[in-house]
Amino acid sequence: MRKLTDKFKGFLDLFLKSSCPLCQRPAQDLLCQYCHRQLQRCELTKVSRRSANEPVFVWGIYGGALKRAIAVMKYENHPQLAQPLGHWMGEAWLKSPISTESRLTVVPIPMHLKKLKERGFNQAELLAKSFCEVTGLPAQPQGLERVRQTEAQFGLSASERQQNVADAFSLGKAFRHRHPQGSVLLLDDIYTTGSTVRAAAQTLRSANIPVCGIVALAAPQQGDREI
């Protein structure tokens, strides 16, 4: 009888396991062990680079399992993937030399309201929430607004990307009423040419709000063709 009960329990546990959103294998947690390992292999050992004005902190290489995870999160309605990805970003950030500045406010790059309604969530905002759970930094998702709907940056040249996001942002209602104490750390899911975050940073600086840097989940390897 005991053996029969154990077999039934094993079958029930297998039946009730959730599926990994990346490969559909049974998973004890959100991700199966295989996809968890594949994602962590995407983490960069050198996570900092520099744009024209500010340091850029990047967690992983935009390719393989991480590229797949971002696509599944955004386009296959799996916003829960932002939690482990944001936590890993936060853990790596705390080990970085550029994490020492105090009085930072994390501001995710906003989506246009129309696109937000279509998708149902802003992945940058969800990543920022998880990132801040680990780092202890405050998040302000209403620091910026995207006031002009832009084309997808994919497939555009560097100059077209810059033109595409020109005047796309304004101060959000949180910063219109009260500027943050200290500097802003901008956060986005993918960093490519940097046109989007530079436009966002320029909006903040025009209002005399300093920007200390950019943190992104993924970027192409330096030397790769921009995507």
mmCIF file of C-alpha atoms in Angstrom:
data_model
loop_
_atom_site.group_PDB
_atom_site.id
_atom_site.type_symbol
_atom_site.label_atom_id
_atom_site.label_comp_id
_atom_site.label_asym_id
_atom_site.label_seq_id
_atom_site.Cartn_x
_atom_site.Cartn_y
_atom_site.Cartn_z
ATOM 1 C CA MET A 1 0.000 0.000 0.000
ATOM 2 C CA ARG A 2 2.859 2.378 0.892
ATOM 3 C CA LYS A 3 4.591 1.664 -2.436
ATOM 4 C CA LEU A 4 1.351 2.291 -4.304
ATOM 5 C CA THR A 5 0.870 5.621 -2.479
ATOM 6 C CA ASP A 6 4.452 6.678 -3.247
ATOM 7 C CA LYS A 7 4.021 5.835 -6.922
ATOM 8 C CA PHE A 8 0.780 7.809 -7.076
ATOM 9 C CA LYS A 9 2.440 10.758 -5.336
ATOM 10 C CA GLY A 10 5.342 10.637 -7.797
ATOM 11 C CA PHE A 11 2.930 10.593 -10.718
ATOM 12 C CA LEU A 12 0.913 13.452 -9.227
ATOM 13 C CA ASP A 13 4.056 15.531 -8.617
ATOM 14 C CA LEU A 14 5.111 15.025 -12.227
ATOM 15 C CA PHE A 15 1.648 15.933 -13.484
ATOM 16 C CA LEU A 16 1.460 19.080 -11.374
ATOM 17 C CA LYS A 17 4.922 20.390 -12.258
ATOM 18 C CA SER A 18 4.865 23.564 -14.280
ATOM 19 C CA SER A 19 6.515 23.689 -17.678
ATOM 20 C CA CYS A 20 9.641 25.729 -18.349
ATOM 21 C CA PRO A 21 8.548 28.673 -20.541
ATOM 22 C CA LEU A 22 11.708 28.362 -22.659
ATOM 23 C CA CYS A 23 11.668 24.635 -23.527
ATOM 24 C CA GLN A 24 8.394 23.259 -22.064
ATOM 25 C CA ARG A 25 10.206 20.652 -19.981
ATOM 26 C CA PRO A 26 8.792 19.988 -16.497
ATOM 27 C CA ALA A 27 10.325 22.421 -13.991
ATOM 28 C CA GLN A 28 10.379 22.517 -10.198
ATOM 29 C CA ASP A 29 10.907 26.285 -10.331
ATOM 30 C CA LEU A 30 10.125 28.806 -13.033
ATOM 31 C CA LEU A 31 12.933 27.487 -15.244
ATOM 32 C CA CYS A 32 14.111 23.947 -15.750
ATOM 33 C CA GLN A 33 17.666 23.185 -14.639
ATOM 34 C CA TYR A 34 18.938 23.019 -18.215
ATOM 35 C CA CYS A 35 17.622 26.466 -19.223
ATOM 36 C CA HIS A 36 18.727 27.928 -15.898
ATOM 37 C CA ARG A 37 22.303 26.778 -16.597
ATOM 38 C CA GLN A 38 22.177 27.949 -20.213
ATOM 39 C CA LEU A 39 21.037 31.412 -19.174
ATOM 40 C CA GLN A 40 23.689 31.792 -16.510
ATOM 41 C CA ARG A 41 26.346 30.916 -19.083
ATOM 42 C CA CYS A 42 25.300 34.075 -20.945
ATOM 43 C CA GLU A 43 26.559 36.260 -18.091
ATOM 44 C CA LEU A 44 29.485 38.446 -19.065
ATOM 45 C CA THR A 45 32.675 38.386 -17.020
ATOM 46 C CA LYS A 46 33.357 41.997 -17.975
ATOM 47 C CA VAL A 47 30.045 43.778 -17.586
ATOM 48 C CA SER A 48 30.989 47.423 -18.083
ATOM 49 C CA ARG A 49 31.468 49.434 -21.220
ATOM 50 C CA ARG A 50 31.178 53.135 -21.908
ATOM 51 C CA SER A 51 28.889 55.187 -24.117
ATOM 52 C CA ALA A 52 29.622 58.798 -25.015
ATOM 53 C CA ASN A 53 28.624 60.207 -21.614
ATOM 54 C CA GLU A 54 28.081 57.496 -19.030
ATOM 55 C CA PRO A 55 29.127 53.981 -18.041
ATOM 56 C CA VAL A 56 26.976 51.114 -19.286
ATOM 57 C CA PHE A 57 26.535 48.018 -17.126
ATOM 58 C CA VAL A 58 25.468 44.944 -19.108
ATOM 59 C CA TRP A 59 24.629 41.610 -17.505
ATOM 60 C CA GLY A 60 24.774 39.200 -20.453
ATOM 61 C CA ILE A 61 25.381 38.535 -24.113
ATOM 62 C CA TYR A 62 22.375 39.075 -26.369
ATOM 63 C CA GLY A 63 22.343 35.674 -28.013
ATOM 64 C CA GLY A 64 21.475 32.042 -27.419
ATOM 65 C CA ALA A 65 19.386 31.321 -24.334
ATOM 66 C CA LEU A 66 19.258 34.949 -23.198
ATOM 67 C CA LYS A 67 17.972 36.194 -26.541
ATOM 68 C CA ARG A 68 15.355 33.441 -26.426
ATOM 69 C CA ALA A 69 14.356 34.334 -22.851
ATOM 70 C CA ILE A 70 13.895 38.016 -23.722
ATOM 71 C CA ALA A 71 11.763 37.122 -26.736
ATOM 72 C CA VAL A 72 9.620 34.702 -24.718
ATOM 73 C CA MET A 73 9.180 37.284 -21.965
ATOM 74 C CA LYS A 74 8.149 40.066 -24.333
ATOM 75 C CA TYR A 75 6.325 38.354 -27.177
ATOM 76 C CA GLU A 76 4.998 35.118 -25.670
ATOM 77 C CA ASN A 77 3.512 36.726 -22.547
ATOM 78 C CA HIS A 78 5.833 35.443 -19.851
ATOM 79 C CA PRO A 79 6.482 38.548 -17.715
ATOM 80 C CA GLN A 80 7.446 36.300 -14.778
ATOM 81 C CA LEU A 81 10.826 35.755 -16.453
ATOM 82 C CA ALA A 82 11.760 39.290 -15.407
ATOM 83 C CA GLN A 83 12.102 38.154 -11.797
ATOM 84 C CA PRO A 84 15.110 35.817 -12.063
ATOM 85 C CA LEU A 85 16.697 37.915 -14.812
ATOM 86 C CA GLY A 86 16.377 41.110 -12.757
ATOM 87 C CA HIS A 87 17.714 39.346 -9.672
ATOM 88 C CA TRP A 88 20.799 38.162 -11.565
ATOM 89 C CA MET A 89 21.355 41.698 -12.837
ATOM 90 C CA GLY A 90 21.147 43.006 -9.295
ATOM 91 C CA GLU A 91 23.554 40.411 -7.910
ATOM 92 C CA ALA A 92 26.128 41.220 -10.596
ATOM 93 C CA TRP A 93 25.632 44.967 -10.097
ATOM 94 C CA LEU A 94 26.467 44.714 -6.406
ATOM 95 C CA LYS A 95 29.834 43.171 -7.318
ATOM 96 C CA SER A 96 30.628 45.904 -9.848
ATOM 97 C CA PRO A 97 32.914 48.867 -9.062
ATOM 98 C CA ILE A 98 30.355 51.250 -10.574
ATOM 99 C CA SER A 99 27.787 50.265 -7.927
ATOM 100 C CA THR A 100 29.453 52.318 -5.202
ATOM 101 C CA GLU A 101 27.667 55.593 -5.922
ATOM 102 C CA SER A 102 25.011 56.312 -3.322
ATOM 103 C CA ARG A 103 21.623 57.989 -3.675
ATOM 104 C CA LEU A 104 20.689 56.417 -6.986
ATOM 105 C CA THR A 105 17.161 56.128 -8.352
ATOM 106 C CA VAL A 106 16.503 53.421 -10.947
ATOM 107 C CA VAL A 107 14.326 54.605 -13.842
ATOM 108 C CA PRO A 108 13.204 51.994 -16.402
ATOM 109 C CA ILE A 109 12.873 53.077 -20.011
ATOM 110 C CA PRO A 110 9.128 53.586 -20.522
ATOM 111 C CA MET A 111 6.909 52.237 -23.279
ATOM 112 C CA HIS A 112 4.378 54.303 -25.180
ATOM 113 C CA LEU A 113 0.913 53.906 -23.676
ATOM 114 C CA LYS A 114 -0.499 52.298 -26.831
ATOM 115 C CA LYS A 115 2.232 49.659 -26.918
ATOM 116 C CA LEU A 116 1.920 49.117 -23.178
ATOM 117 C CA LYS A 117 -1.779 48.375 -23.569
ATOM 118 C CA GLU A 118 -1.038 45.911 -26.380
ATOM 119 C CA ARG A 119 1.632 44.001 -24.450
ATOM 120 C CA GLY A 120 0.138 44.400 -20.989
ATOM 121 C CA PHE A 121 3.441 45.106 -19.248
ATOM 122 C CA ASN A 122 6.722 46.962 -19.626
ATOM 123 C CA GLN A 123 9.557 44.463 -19.377
ATOM 124 C CA ALA A 124 12.044 47.182 -18.361
ATOM 125 C CA GLU A 125 9.814 48.144 -15.439
ATOM 126 C CA LEU A 126 9.528 44.521 -14.280
ATOM 127 C CA LEU A 127 13.289 44.023 -14.574
ATOM 128 C CA ALA A 128 13.842 47.227 -12.584
ATOM 129 C CA LYS A 129 11.542 46.013 -9.832
ATOM 130 C CA SER A 130 13.456 42.733 -9.471
ATOM 131 C CA PHE A 131 16.815 44.506 -9.808
ATOM 132 C CA CYS A 132 15.865 46.839 -6.959
ATOM 133 C CA GLU A 133 14.696 43.954 -4.756
ATOM 134 C CA VAL A 134 18.311 42.756 -4.741
ATOM 135 C CA THR A 135 20.203 46.066 -4.763
ATOM 136 C CA GLY A 136 17.955 47.931 -2.325
ATOM 137 C CA LEU A 137 17.834 50.933 -4.675
ATOM 138 C CA PRO A 138 14.530 52.768 -5.158
ATOM 139 C CA ALA A 139 12.773 52.363 -8.504
ATOM 140 C CA GLN A 140 10.758 55.150 -10.089
ATOM 141 C CA PRO A 141 8.822 53.843 -13.126
ATOM 142 C CA GLN A 142 7.093 57.215 -13.511
ATOM 143 C CA GLY A 143 10.319 59.196 -13.836
ATOM 144 C CA LEU A 144 10.019 59.300 -17.615
ATOM 145 C CA GLU A 145 7.201 59.099 -20.155
ATOM 146 C CA ARG A 146 7.389 58.042 -23.791
ATOM 147 C CA VAL A 147 5.309 60.711 -25.466
ATOM 148 C CA ARG A 148 5.856 59.669 -29.060
ATOM 149 C CA GLN A 149 5.355 56.188 -30.420
ATOM 150 C CA THR A 150 8.488 55.024 -32.203
ATOM 151 C CA GLU A 151 9.270 52.288 -34.681
ATOM 152 C CA ALA A 152 11.032 49.157 -33.533
ATOM 153 C CA GLN A 153 14.765 49.861 -33.554
ATOM 154 C CA PHE A 154 15.494 46.467 -35.120
ATOM 155 C CA GLY A 155 16.833 46.842 -38.653
ATOM 156 C CA LEU A 156 17.433 50.608 -38.453
ATOM 157 C CA SER A 157 20.839 52.153 -38.997
ATOM 158 C CA ALA A 158 22.523 54.072 -36.172
ATOM 159 C CA SER A 159 21.427 57.435 -37.609
ATOM 160 C CA GLU A 160 17.874 56.169 -38.200
ATOM 161 C CA ARG A 161 17.711 54.909 -34.603
ATOM 162 C CA GLN A 162 18.787 58.295 -33.297
ATOM 163 C CA GLN A 163 16.188 60.077 -35.406
ATOM 164 C CA ASN A 164 13.548 57.514 -34.433
ATOM 165 C CA VAL A 165 13.811 58.295 -30.690
ATOM 166 C CA ALA A 166 14.420 62.052 -30.971
ATOM 167 C CA ASP A 167 11.936 63.894 -28.709
ATOM 168 C CA ALA A 168 10.335 60.565 -27.779
ATOM 169 C CA PHE A 169 10.575 61.171 -24.014
ATOM 170 C CA SER A 170 9.474 63.734 -21.470
ATOM 171 C CA LEU A 171 9.674 63.912 -17.701
ATOM 172 C CA GLY A 172 7.164 61.636 -16.008
ATOM 173 C CA LYS A 173 4.740 62.910 -13.431
ATOM 174 C CA ALA A 174 6.932 61.769 -10.524
ATOM 175 C CA PHE A 175 9.867 63.970 -11.594
ATOM 176 C CA ARG A 176 7.679 66.841 -12.780
ATOM 177 C CA HIS A 177 6.513 67.253 -9.202
ATOM 178 C CA ARG A 178 9.803 66.494 -7.473
ATOM 179 C CA HIS A 179 13.268 65.779 -8.783
ATOM 180 C CA PRO A 180 15.062 62.749 -7.349
ATOM 181 C CA GLN A 181 17.760 63.134 -4.748
ATOM 182 C CA GLY A 182 21.059 62.147 -6.286
ATOM 183 C CA SER A 183 21.467 60.633 -9.755
ATOM 184 C CA VAL A 184 19.378 58.436 -12.023
ATOM 185 C CA LEU A 185 20.388 54.975 -13.209
ATOM 186 C CA LEU A 186 18.513 54.154 -16.414
ATOM 187 C CA LEU A 187 17.514 50.527 -16.988
ATOM 188 C CA ASP A 188 16.494 48.749 -20.188
ATOM 189 C CA ASP A 189 16.317 45.164 -21.404
ATOM 190 C CA ILE A 190 18.612 45.441 -24.453
ATOM 191 C CA TYR A 191 21.433 47.894 -25.155
ATOM 192 C CA THR A 192 22.567 48.087 -28.780
ATOM 193 C CA THR A 193 23.645 51.434 -30.242
ATOM 194 C CA GLY A 194 22.447 53.254 -27.129
ATOM 195 C CA SER A 195 20.187 55.650 -29.059
ATOM 196 C CA THR A 196 17.161 55.040 -26.853
ATOM 197 C CA VAL A 197 18.891 55.455 -23.503
ATOM 198 C CA ARG A 198 20.841 58.488 -24.751
ATOM 199 C CA ALA A 199 17.573 60.168 -25.727
ATOM 200 C CA ALA A 200 16.128 59.338 -22.301
ATOM 201 C CA ALA A 201 19.260 60.610 -20.552
ATOM 202 C CA GLN A 202 19.157 63.848 -22.530
ATOM 203 C CA THR A 203 15.556 64.437 -21.416
ATOM 204 C CA LEU A 204 16.601 64.081 -17.778
ATOM 205 C CA ARG A 205 19.703 66.239 -18.129
ATOM 206 C CA SER A 206 17.701 68.973 -19.839
ATOM 207 C CA ALA A 207 15.692 69.146 -16.594
ATOM 208 C CA ASN A 208 18.948 69.291 -14.554
ATOM 209 C CA ILE A 209 18.568 65.698 -13.349
ATOM 210 C CA PRO A 210 21.959 63.944 -13.449
ATOM 211 C CA VAL A 211 22.299 60.493 -15.010
ATOM 212 C CA CYS A 212 25.101 58.351 -13.597
ATOM 213 C CA GLY A 213 24.847 55.412 -15.987
ATOM 214 C CA ILE A 214 22.846 52.748 -17.744
ATOM 215 C CA VAL A 215 22.141 49.172 -16.750
ATOM 216 C CA ALA A 216 20.889 46.639 -19.306
ATOM 217 C CA LEU A 217 20.074 42.975 -19.228
ATOM 218 C CA ALA A 218 21.744 42.204 -22.547
ATOM 219 C CA ALA A 219 23.884 43.623 -25.338
ATOM 220 C CA PRO A 220 25.577 42.172 -28.418
ATOM 221 C CA GLN A 221 29.184 41.217 -27.899
ATOM 222 C CA GLN A 222 31.457 44.112 -28.719
ATOM 223 C CA GLY A 223 32.585 43.633 -32.256
ATOM 224 C CA ASP A 224 29.315 42.002 -33.297
ATOM 225 C CA ARG A 225 27.193 43.699 -35.921
ATOM 226 C CA GLU A 226 24.629 45.916 -34.240
ATOM 227 C CA ILE A 227 21.165 44.377 -34.240
#
